[in-house]
Tab-separated table of C-alpha atoms and ligand atoms in Angstrom:
chain	number	residue	atom	x	y	z
S	5	MET	CA	-40.158	-7.872	-24.799
S	6	THR	CA	-36.712	-9.118	-23.706
S	7	THR	CA	-34.220	-7.174	-25.820
S	8	VAL	CA	-30.609	-8.150	-25.364
S	9	THR	CA	-27.843	-7.088	-27.697
S	10	ARG	CA	-25.561	-10.069	-28.484
S	11	ASP	CA	-23.099	-7.861	-30.301
S	12	ALA	CA	-20.260	-8.556	-27.919
S	13	LEU	CA	-20.610	-12.355	-28.264
S	14	MET	CA	-18.526	-14.293	-30.806
S	15	ARG	CA	-20.832	-15.732	-33.430
S	16	THR	CA	-20.199	-19.405	-32.797
S	17	TYR	CA	-23.985	-20.077	-32.716
S	18	PRO	CA	-26.718	-18.805	-35.012
S	19	ASP	CA	-29.131	-16.178	-33.629
S	20	PRO	CA	-31.299	-17.853	-30.965
S	21	PRO	CA	-35.055	-18.138	-31.635
S	22	VAL	CA	-35.952	-17.404	-27.998
S	23	THR	CA	-34.388	-16.048	-24.807
S	24	PHE	CA	-35.121	-17.792	-21.522
S	25	VAL	CA	-35.241	-16.142	-18.129
S	26	ARG	CA	-36.428	-18.882	-15.760
S	27	GLY	CA	-36.909	-22.645	-15.422
S	28	GLU	CA	-38.604	-25.043	-13.091
S	29	GLY	CA	-38.775	-28.834	-13.539
S	30	SER	CA	-39.546	-29.640	-17.174
S	31	TRP	CA	-40.600	-26.017	-17.905
S	32	LEU	CA	-38.885	-22.857	-19.192
S	33	TRP	CA	-40.195	-19.298	-19.398
S	34	ASP	CA	-39.221	-16.562	-21.855
S	35	GLY	CA	-39.193	-12.768	-21.081
S	36	GLU	CA	-42.813	-12.419	-22.083
S	37	GLY	CA	-43.911	-15.009	-19.523
S	38	ARG	CA	-44.602	-17.673	-22.154
S	39	ARG	CA	-44.053	-21.268	-20.975
S	40	TYR	CA	-42.251	-24.015	-22.908
S	41	LEU	CA	-41.979	-27.711	-22.226
S	42	ASP	CA	-38.240	-28.593	-22.305
S	43	PHE	CA	-37.389	-31.887	-24.059
S	44	VAL	CA	-33.833	-30.738	-24.807
S	45	SER	CA	-32.694	-30.347	-21.167
S	46	GLY	CA	-29.678	-28.248	-22.074
S	47	LEU	CA	-28.601	-31.156	-24.257
S	48	ALA	CA	-29.097	-33.927	-21.734
S	49	VAL	CA	-27.709	-31.791	-18.892
S	50	THR	CA	-30.667	-30.896	-16.577
S	51	SER	CA	-31.644	-34.535	-15.954
S	52	LEU	CA	-33.397	-33.546	-12.675
S	53	GLY	CA	-35.222	-30.625	-14.328
S	54	HIS	CA	-34.554	-26.912	-13.884
S	55	ALA	CA	-33.903	-25.298	-10.518
S	56	HIS	CA	-34.045	-28.558	-8.576
S	57	PRO	CA	-34.355	-27.379	-4.919
S	58	ALA	CA	-31.883	-29.962	-3.511
S	59	VAL	CA	-29.233	-28.849	-5.974
S	60	ALA	CA	-29.997	-25.144	-5.422
S	61	ASP	CA	-29.772	-25.579	-1.619
S	62	ALA	CA	-26.511	-27.548	-1.868
S	63	LEU	CA	-24.974	-24.795	-4.074
S	64	ALA	CA	-26.133	-21.981	-1.797
S	65	GLU	CA	-24.837	-23.700	1.307
S	66	GLN	CA	-21.469	-24.649	-0.271
S	67	ALA	CA	-21.044	-21.121	-1.661
S	68	ARG	CA	-21.405	-19.767	1.858
S	69	THR	CA	-18.978	-22.412	3.248
S	70	LEU	CA	-16.116	-22.953	0.850
S	71	LEU	CA	-16.368	-22.407	-2.878
S	72	HIS	CA	-12.856	-23.028	-4.127
S	73	VAL	CA	-9.334	-23.876	-3.067
S	74	SER	CA	-6.488	-25.146	-5.231
S	75	ASN	CA	-6.127	-28.859	-5.879
S	76	LEU	CA	-2.791	-28.419	-4.070
S	77	TYR	CA	-4.925	-28.775	-0.939
S	78	GLY	CA	-7.438	-31.384	0.200
S	79	THR	CA	-11.199	-30.809	0.278
S	80	ILE	CA	-14.038	-33.011	1.584
S	81	VAL	CA	-16.627	-33.136	-1.163
S	82	GLY	CA	-14.642	-34.178	-4.284
S	83	PRO	CA	-13.254	-37.379	-2.797
S	84	GLU	CA	-16.790	-38.296	-1.624
S	85	VAL	CA	-18.270	-37.825	-5.102
S	86	ALA	CA	-15.416	-39.757	-6.677
S	87	ALA	CA	-16.204	-42.718	-4.368
S	88	ALA	CA	-19.924	-42.498	-5.224
S	89	LEU	CA	-19.183	-42.533	-8.998
S	90	ASP	CA	-16.785	-45.450	-8.590
S	91	ARG	CA	-19.496	-47.397	-6.692
S	92	LEU	CA	-22.044	-46.640	-9.461
S	93	LEU	CA	-19.478	-47.873	-11.977
S	94	GLY	CA	-18.977	-51.153	-10.101
S	95	GLY	CA	-15.860	-50.222	-8.158
S	96	GLY	CA	-12.149	-50.710	-8.697
S	97	GLY	CA	-11.479	-47.402	-10.310
S	98	GLN	CA	-10.317	-43.826	-9.709
S	99	VAL	CA	-11.686	-40.457	-10.917
S	100	PHE	CA	-10.239	-37.183	-12.254
S	101	PHE	CA	-12.615	-34.230	-12.121
S	102	CYS	CA	-12.682	-31.456	-14.737
S	103	ASN	CA	-15.224	-28.943	-16.085
S	104	SER	CA	-16.751	-30.350	-19.315
S	105	GLY	CA	-17.182	-33.331	-21.548
S	106	ALA	CA	-14.378	-32.367	-23.861
S	107	GLU	CA	-12.023	-32.009	-20.862
S	108	ALA	CA	-13.084	-35.438	-19.610
S	109	ASN	CA	-12.146	-36.898	-23.004
S	110	GLU	CA	-8.868	-34.922	-23.061
S	111	CYS	CA	-8.046	-36.607	-19.708
S	112	ALA	CA	-8.858	-40.008	-21.180
S	113	ILE	CA	-6.715	-39.325	-24.286
S	114	LYS	CA	-3.749	-38.182	-22.184
S	115	LEU	CA	-4.161	-41.146	-19.861
S	116	ALA	CA	-4.167	-43.553	-22.848
S	117	ARG	CA	-0.946	-41.936	-24.111
S	118	ARG	CA	0.734	-42.181	-20.705
S	119	TRP	CA	-0.487	-45.768	-20.359
S	120	GLY	CA	0.596	-46.776	-23.844
S	121	GLY	CA	4.013	-45.108	-23.732
S	122	HIS	CA	5.892	-43.462	-26.568
S	123	GLY	CA	5.083	-44.925	-29.975
S	124	ARG	CA	1.782	-46.333	-28.715
S	125	HIS	CA	-0.482	-43.319	-28.620
S	126	VAL	CA	-3.124	-43.606	-31.319
S	127	VAL	CA	-6.792	-43.350	-30.337
S	128	VAL	CA	-9.281	-45.049	-32.691
S	129	SER	CA	-12.802	-43.700	-32.765
S	130	ALA	CA	-15.879	-44.089	-34.984
S	131	TYR	CA	-17.250	-42.075	-37.873
S	132	GLY	CA	-20.388	-40.215	-36.815
S	133	SER	CA	-19.065	-39.786	-33.259
S	134	PHE	CA	-18.842	-36.617	-31.198
S	135	HIS	CA	-16.219	-36.215	-28.489
S	136	GLY	CA	-15.842	-32.448	-28.039
S	137	ARG	CA	-14.462	-29.205	-29.563
S	138	THR	CA	-10.948	-28.878	-28.212
S	139	LEU	CA	-8.307	-29.647	-30.883
S	140	ALA	CA	-7.672	-33.261	-29.709
S	141	THR	CA	-11.350	-34.103	-29.080
S	142	LEU	CA	-12.287	-32.482	-32.337
S	143	HIS	CA	-9.869	-34.850	-34.091
S	144	ALA	CA	-11.281	-37.802	-32.142
S	145	THR	CA	-14.758	-36.666	-33.346
S	146	GLY	CA	-15.449	-38.749	-36.469
S	147	GLN	CA	-16.864	-35.881	-38.584
S	148	PRO	CA	-14.144	-34.895	-41.134
S	149	ALA	CA	-16.187	-31.832	-42.301
S	150	LYS	CA	-15.755	-30.339	-38.831
S	151	HIS	CA	-11.953	-30.830	-39.042
S	152	GLU	CA	-11.136	-29.010	-42.251
S	153	ALA	CA	-11.064	-25.381	-41.021
S	154	PHE	CA	-8.780	-26.289	-38.137
S	155	GLN	CA	-6.081	-28.363	-39.749
S	156	PRO	CA	-3.481	-29.311	-38.726
S	157	LEU	CA	-5.103	-31.145	-35.805
S	158	PRO	CA	-3.022	-32.996	-33.169
S	159	GLU	CA	-1.600	-36.233	-34.551
S	160	GLY	CA	-2.697	-39.660	-33.251
S	161	PHE	CA	-6.352	-40.142	-34.213
S	162	ARG	CA	-7.871	-42.680	-36.600
S	163	HIS	CA	-11.495	-43.299	-37.532
S	164	VAL	CA	-13.378	-46.458	-38.448
S	165	ALA	CA	-16.925	-47.223	-39.607
S	166	TRP	CA	-19.437	-47.483	-36.727
S	167	ASP	CA	-20.662	-50.966	-35.911
S	168	ASP	CA	-17.994	-52.628	-38.073
S	169	VAL	CA	-15.732	-54.980	-36.147
S	170	GLY	CA	-13.651	-55.863	-39.212
S	171	ALA	CA	-12.783	-52.184	-39.787
S	172	LEU	CA	-11.726	-51.823	-36.166
S	173	GLU	CA	-9.646	-54.997	-36.360
S	174	ALA	CA	-7.784	-53.612	-39.389
S	175	ALA	CA	-7.246	-50.226	-37.690
S	176	ILE	CA	-5.584	-51.573	-34.523
S	177	ASP	CA	-1.837	-51.743	-35.137
S	178	PRO	CA	0.955	-51.562	-32.539
S	179	THR	CA	0.715	-47.728	-32.436
S	180	VAL	CA	-2.818	-47.890	-31.025
S	181	ALA	CA	-3.307	-47.224	-27.302
S	182	ALA	CA	-7.089	-47.043	-27.067
S	183	VAL	CA	-10.452	-47.335	-28.734
S	184	LEU	CA	-12.877	-44.484	-27.828
S	185	LEU	CA	-16.609	-44.991	-28.488
S	186	GLU	CA	-19.974	-43.650	-27.389
S	187	PRO	CA	-22.282	-46.477	-26.332
S	188	VAL	CA	-25.059	-44.452	-28.019
S	189	GLN	CA	-23.840	-41.947	-30.603
S	190	GLY	CA	-25.686	-38.856	-29.390
S	191	GLU	CA	-24.885	-35.972	-31.736
S	192	GLY	CA	-24.445	-38.437	-34.565
S	193	GLY	CA	-28.201	-39.179	-34.535
S	194	VAL	CA	-28.914	-41.251	-31.385
S	195	ASN	CA	-27.495	-44.518	-32.687
S	196	PRO	CA	-27.173	-47.214	-29.977
S	197	ALA	CA	-24.326	-49.688	-30.288
S	198	THR	CA	-25.500	-53.281	-30.280
S	199	PRO	CA	-24.385	-55.498	-27.353
S	200	GLU	CA	-22.758	-57.761	-29.962
S	201	TYR	CA	-20.631	-54.943	-31.410
S	202	LEU	CA	-19.459	-53.780	-27.988
S	203	ALA	CA	-18.728	-57.392	-26.901
S	204	ALA	CA	-16.635	-57.894	-30.035
S	205	VAL	CA	-14.811	-54.598	-29.487
S	206	ARG	CA	-14.033	-55.629	-25.872
S	207	ARG	CA	-12.658	-58.970	-27.058
S	208	LEU	CA	-10.571	-57.260	-29.729
S	209	CYS	CA	-9.192	-54.713	-27.204
S	210	ASP	CA	-8.255	-57.546	-24.828
S	211	GLU	CA	-6.546	-59.547	-27.605
S	212	ARG	CA	-4.493	-56.570	-28.774
S	213	GLY	CA	-3.840	-55.073	-25.301
S	214	VAL	CA	-5.659	-51.853	-26.112
S	215	LEU	CA	-7.811	-49.800	-23.729
S	216	LEU	CA	-11.605	-49.621	-24.266
S	217	MET	CA	-12.664	-46.037	-23.405
S	218	LEU	CA	-16.349	-45.172	-23.436
S	219	ASP	CA	-17.585	-41.614	-23.850
S	220	GLU	CA	-20.691	-41.501	-21.610
S	221	VAL	CA	-20.768	-37.711	-21.493
S	222	GLN	CA	-24.321	-37.777	-22.945
S	223	THR	CA	-25.437	-41.307	-21.990
S	224	GLY	CA	-24.190	-41.397	-18.381
S	225	LEU	CA	-26.028	-41.078	-15.062
S	226	GLY	CA	-29.354	-42.802	-15.643
S	227	ARG	CA	-30.490	-41.374	-18.989
S	228	THR	CA	-30.410	-44.648	-20.936
S	229	GLY	CA	-32.195	-46.696	-18.214
S	230	ALA	CA	-29.004	-47.793	-16.457
S	231	TRP	CA	-26.538	-45.692	-14.435
S	232	PHE	CA	-24.236	-46.000	-17.490
S	233	ALA	CA	-25.242	-47.251	-20.917
S	234	HIS	CA	-22.465	-49.822	-21.032
S	235	GLN	CA	-24.027	-51.561	-18.028
S	236	ARG	CA	-27.202	-52.356	-19.985
S	237	LEU	CA	-25.210	-53.128	-23.109
S	238	GLY	CA	-23.183	-55.676	-21.105
S	239	VAL	CA	-19.595	-54.480	-21.578
S	240	ARG	CA	-16.922	-53.536	-18.993
S	241	PRO	CA	-14.780	-50.603	-20.189
S	242	ASP	CA	-11.338	-49.552	-18.910
S	243	VAL	CA	-12.097	-45.835	-18.970
S	244	VAL	CA	-15.443	-43.966	-18.794
S	245	THR	CA	-15.942	-40.227	-19.325
S	246	MET	CA	-18.991	-38.297	-18.150
S	247	ALA	CA	-20.109	-34.683	-17.722
S	248	LYS	CA	-23.482	-33.386	-18.911
S	249	ALA	CA	-25.903	-34.549	-16.174
S	250	LEU	CA	-23.329	-34.729	-13.374
S	251	GLY	CA	-23.984	-31.210	-12.085
S	252	ASN	CA	-27.510	-30.768	-13.416
S	253	GLY	CA	-26.255	-27.609	-15.148
S	254	VAL	CA	-23.258	-26.782	-12.953
S	255	PRO	CA	-20.181	-27.348	-15.152
S	256	ILE	CA	-18.423	-30.519	-14.068
S	257	GLY	CA	-16.896	-33.518	-15.924
S	258	ALA	CA	-15.160	-36.637	-14.763
S	259	CYS	CA	-12.866	-39.331	-16.209
S	260	TRP	CA	-12.979	-42.689	-14.462
S	261	ALA	CA	-10.405	-45.390	-15.094
S	262	ARG	CA	-9.668	-48.832	-13.711
S	263	ARG	CA	-7.088	-48.484	-10.935
S	264	GLU	CA	-4.342	-50.216	-12.901
S	265	VAL	CA	-4.905	-47.813	-15.817
S	266	ALA	CA	-5.286	-44.702	-13.637
S	267	ALA	CA	-1.924	-45.589	-12.114
S	268	ALA	CA	-0.258	-44.510	-15.386
S	269	PHE	CA	-0.710	-40.878	-14.239
S	270	ALA	CA	1.921	-39.649	-11.760
S	271	PRO	CA	1.633	-36.309	-9.926
S	272	GLY	CA	2.215	-33.493	-12.385
S	273	ASP	CA	1.024	-35.396	-15.481
S	274	HIS	CA	-2.406	-33.772	-15.500
S	275	ALA	CA	-4.040	-30.945	-13.596
S	276	THR	CA	-6.869	-28.441	-13.470
S	277	THR	CA	-7.537	-25.237	-11.601
S	278	PHE	CA	-11.303	-25.626	-11.136
S	279	GLY	CA	-11.897	-29.391	-11.546
S	280	GLY	CA	-13.196	-31.085	-8.440
S	281	GLN	CA	-13.659	-27.837	-6.500
S	282	PRO	CA	-16.101	-27.770	-3.595
S	283	LEU	CA	-18.905	-25.853	-5.377
S	284	ALA	CA	-19.133	-28.093	-8.483
S	285	THR	CA	-18.737	-31.302	-6.506
S	286	ALA	CA	-21.360	-30.177	-3.940
S	287	ALA	CA	-23.746	-29.865	-6.876
S	288	ALA	CA	-22.749	-33.340	-8.078
S	289	ARG	CA	-23.138	-34.834	-4.583
S	290	ALA	CA	-26.685	-33.433	-4.397
S	291	VAL	CA	-27.463	-34.613	-7.948
S	292	LEU	CA	-26.294	-38.187	-7.199
S	293	ALA	CA	-28.268	-38.261	-3.900
S	294	VAL	CA	-31.486	-37.249	-5.703
S	295	MET	CA	-30.736	-39.606	-8.585
S	296	GLU	CA	-30.341	-42.538	-6.226
S	297	ALA	CA	-33.348	-41.630	-4.049
S	298	GLU	CA	-35.534	-41.303	-7.163
S	299	ASP	CA	-33.945	-44.357	-8.905
S	300	VAL	CA	-33.607	-42.355	-12.118
S	301	PRO	CA	-32.428	-45.279	-14.247
S	302	ALA	CA	-35.714	-47.107	-13.557
S	303	ARG	CA	-37.679	-43.904	-14.146
S	304	ALA	CA	-35.878	-43.205	-17.394
S	305	GLU	CA	-36.576	-46.767	-18.551
S	306	ARG	CA	-40.272	-46.556	-17.687
S	307	ALA	CA	-40.901	-43.017	-19.004
S	308	GLY	CA	-38.759	-43.801	-22.075
S	309	ALA	CA	-40.828	-46.885	-22.978
S	310	ARG	CA	-44.009	-44.866	-22.613
S	311	LEU	CA	-42.747	-41.925	-24.680
S	312	ARG	CA	-41.370	-44.268	-27.311
S	313	GLY	CA	-44.665	-46.102	-27.662
S	314	ALA	CA	-46.598	-42.830	-27.973
S	315	LEU	CA	-44.204	-41.330	-30.486
S	316	ALA	CA	-44.387	-44.408	-32.712
S	317	ARG	CA	-48.097	-43.748	-33.078
S	318	VAL	CA	-47.736	-40.117	-34.155
S	319	PRO	CA	-48.605	-39.783	-37.867
S	320	GLY	CA	-45.460	-38.635	-39.731
S	321	VAL	CA	-43.088	-40.423	-37.342
S	322	SER	CA	-41.612	-43.396	-39.271
S	323	ALA	CA	-39.297	-44.799	-36.574
S	324	VAL	CA	-38.136	-44.181	-33.013
S	325	ARG	CA	-34.676	-45.236	-31.740
S	326	GLY	CA	-32.545	-44.805	-28.620
S	327	LEU	CA	-32.382	-46.054	-25.079
S	328	GLY	CA	-34.320	-44.883	-22.012
S	329	LEU	CA	-34.938	-41.130	-22.320
S	330	LEU	CA	-32.353	-40.515	-24.992
S	331	LEU	CA	-34.567	-40.875	-28.066
S	332	ALA	CA	-34.719	-39.818	-31.717
S	333	ALA	CA	-37.866	-39.760	-33.806
S	334	GLU	CA	-37.381	-40.218	-37.548
S	335	ILE	CA	-39.831	-37.916	-39.379
S	336	SER	CA	-40.943	-38.842	-42.847
S	337	SER	CA	-43.283	-35.937	-43.632
S	338	ARG	CA	-41.160	-32.765	-43.087
S	339	PRO	CA	-37.512	-31.750	-42.538
S	340	ALA	CA	-36.439	-32.020	-38.857
S	341	ARG	CA	-35.544	-28.296	-38.765
S	342	GLU	CA	-39.059	-27.257	-39.704
S	343	VAL	CA	-40.600	-29.620	-37.099
S	344	VAL	CA	-38.279	-28.169	-34.410
S	345	ALA	CA	-39.208	-24.619	-35.311
S	346	ALA	CA	-42.951	-25.371	-35.391
S	347	ALA	CA	-42.731	-27.285	-32.068
S	348	LEU	CA	-41.045	-24.241	-30.479
S	349	GLN	CA	-43.861	-21.997	-31.706
S	350	ALA	CA	-46.288	-24.501	-30.127
S	351	GLY	CA	-44.349	-24.492	-26.814
S	352	LEU	CA	-42.120	-27.546	-27.028
S	353	LEU	CA	-38.329	-27.656	-27.154
S	354	VAL	CA	-36.783	-30.551	-29.170
S	355	ASN	CA	-33.766	-30.375	-31.413
S	356	PRO	CA	-32.776	-31.725	-34.856
S	357	VAL	CA	-30.191	-34.429	-34.554
S	358	THR	CA	-30.032	-35.216	-38.275
S	359	ASP	CA	-31.800	-33.658	-41.271
S	360	SER	CA	-34.639	-36.084	-40.772
S	361	ALA	CA	-34.727	-36.848	-37.043
S	362	ILE	CA	-35.452	-34.960	-33.835
S	363	ARG	CA	-33.948	-35.736	-30.460
S	364	LEU	CA	-36.045	-36.024	-27.321
S	365	ALA	CA	-34.156	-35.903	-23.986
S	366	PRO	CA	-36.544	-34.734	-21.282
S	367	SER	CA	-35.790	-34.566	-17.565
S	368	LEU	CA	-35.562	-38.037	-16.068
S	369	LEU	CA	-38.203	-36.881	-13.553
S	370	VAL	CA	-40.633	-36.021	-16.401
S	371	THR	CA	-44.299	-36.830	-15.566
S	372	ASP	CA	-46.716	-38.820	-17.666
S	373	ASP	CA	-48.778	-35.626	-18.145
S	374	GLU	CA	-45.721	-33.848	-19.513
S	375	THR	CA	-44.837	-36.617	-21.981
S	376	ASP	CA	-48.479	-36.685	-23.107
S	377	GLU	CA	-48.350	-32.910	-23.657
S	378	ALA	CA	-45.126	-33.230	-25.690
S	379	VAL	CA	-46.665	-35.984	-27.852
S	380	ARG	CA	-49.860	-33.903	-28.281
S	381	ILE	CA	-47.805	-30.904	-29.525
S	382	LEU	CA	-45.790	-33.061	-31.939
S	383	THR	CA	-48.972	-34.669	-33.257
S	384	GLU	CA	-50.444	-31.209	-33.856
S	385	VAL	CA	-47.231	-29.930	-35.509
S	386	LEU	CA	-46.992	-32.971	-37.796
S	387	SER	CA	-50.645	-33.042	-38.818
Q	1	PLP	C1	-21.616	-33.051	-25.307
Q	1	PLP	C2	-20.646	-34.118	-25.558
Q	1	PLP	C3	-19.246	-33.933	-25.450
Q	1	PLP	C4	-18.702	-32.582	-25.205
Q	1	PLP	O1	-19.011	-32.045	-23.977
Q	1	PLP	P1	-18.712	-30.464	-23.675
Q	1	PLP	O2	-19.107	-30.333	-22.193
Q	1	PLP	O3	-19.512	-29.652	-24.622
Q	1	PLP	O4	-17.256	-30.323	-23.886
Q	1	PLP	C5	-18.418	-34.999	-25.637
Q	1	PLP	N1	-18.910	-36.242	-25.892
Q	1	PLP	C6	-20.228	-36.506	-26.016
Q	1	PLP	C7	-20.722	-37.871	-26.307
Q	1	PLP	C8	-21.146	-35.432	-25.877
Q	1	PLP	O5	-22.493	-35.639	-26.050
């Protein structure tokens, strides 16, 4: 029995149903040696699976070489990773490194304000979105119920209905600097934007001289079957934020912007103690090298199509949505929470993304046998 007292932790999460002590690939182990198939991946973080040897080796070697110096000084790894990310994004941009998704969005919001200038600072985002838990990113998050306890929130945020071009058109006045959207709303229920919506948003942003900023914190780095979801949805953003999968579990985030937009920041406008440090960027460098060698976008597309097809045939699943390996299964027979609890008992980790849908976000290196096993467990749970 693993007994840990959580008394000294703030209660920002409910009591956990299980305590994990080890992971490898798509599998996790609890203190009793019981094995679980992980289709949550730390919420789309461990895209290369747990304890990936290339990432572990890179971390160990970097920890013995140079772990951290201030951003007042130059280092080797960060600039290399920035160039690699810029290449994956099609080039012509620059990167700011930070430590989380919320921080990547904070950078984007501050950049939009600096770019827009005084009086042109409003960021428009969508209802149902999730952009983080800091005060500014919480306000950008289009879930008013989450705002109430923390009012007053920073000024300068406005929300519009998702997938409604007319609503966005009406919301963009001369005070607006940027539109911030997820190409697939992750926490909001795994709702992909249509290419038509994003194309119309791009056109509108161009007409009104407003930045299009895409939050790819959850969708970025191969998960949706492209390096970035916007690439398969056919739109070119001005700013892209990312985090979750970039370090395969090592905290790192990044905000990329087109060079002309990034130029709005002058030295002193934004900064971070840890962001871009050698340890975190060494993890990211190893992650990107494995991702490119394995062609994870193609793997996510293939494994996603297979999983999607199998899920659609499970009795009790009424619909499957998402892109690549960021999927949600709509369950008609039982509440999502019950399904998630029963799946855990049966050795599968999934999470409820709405009252009626579960999210599946396995490692992008997941095997056919592992997806078959996940579908077998869900079939058993739902029967
Ligand atoms: C997880 C997430 C965030 C917040 O990331 P943190 O690292 O928890 O701050 C922001 N945006 C999206 C789309 C996310 O999925």
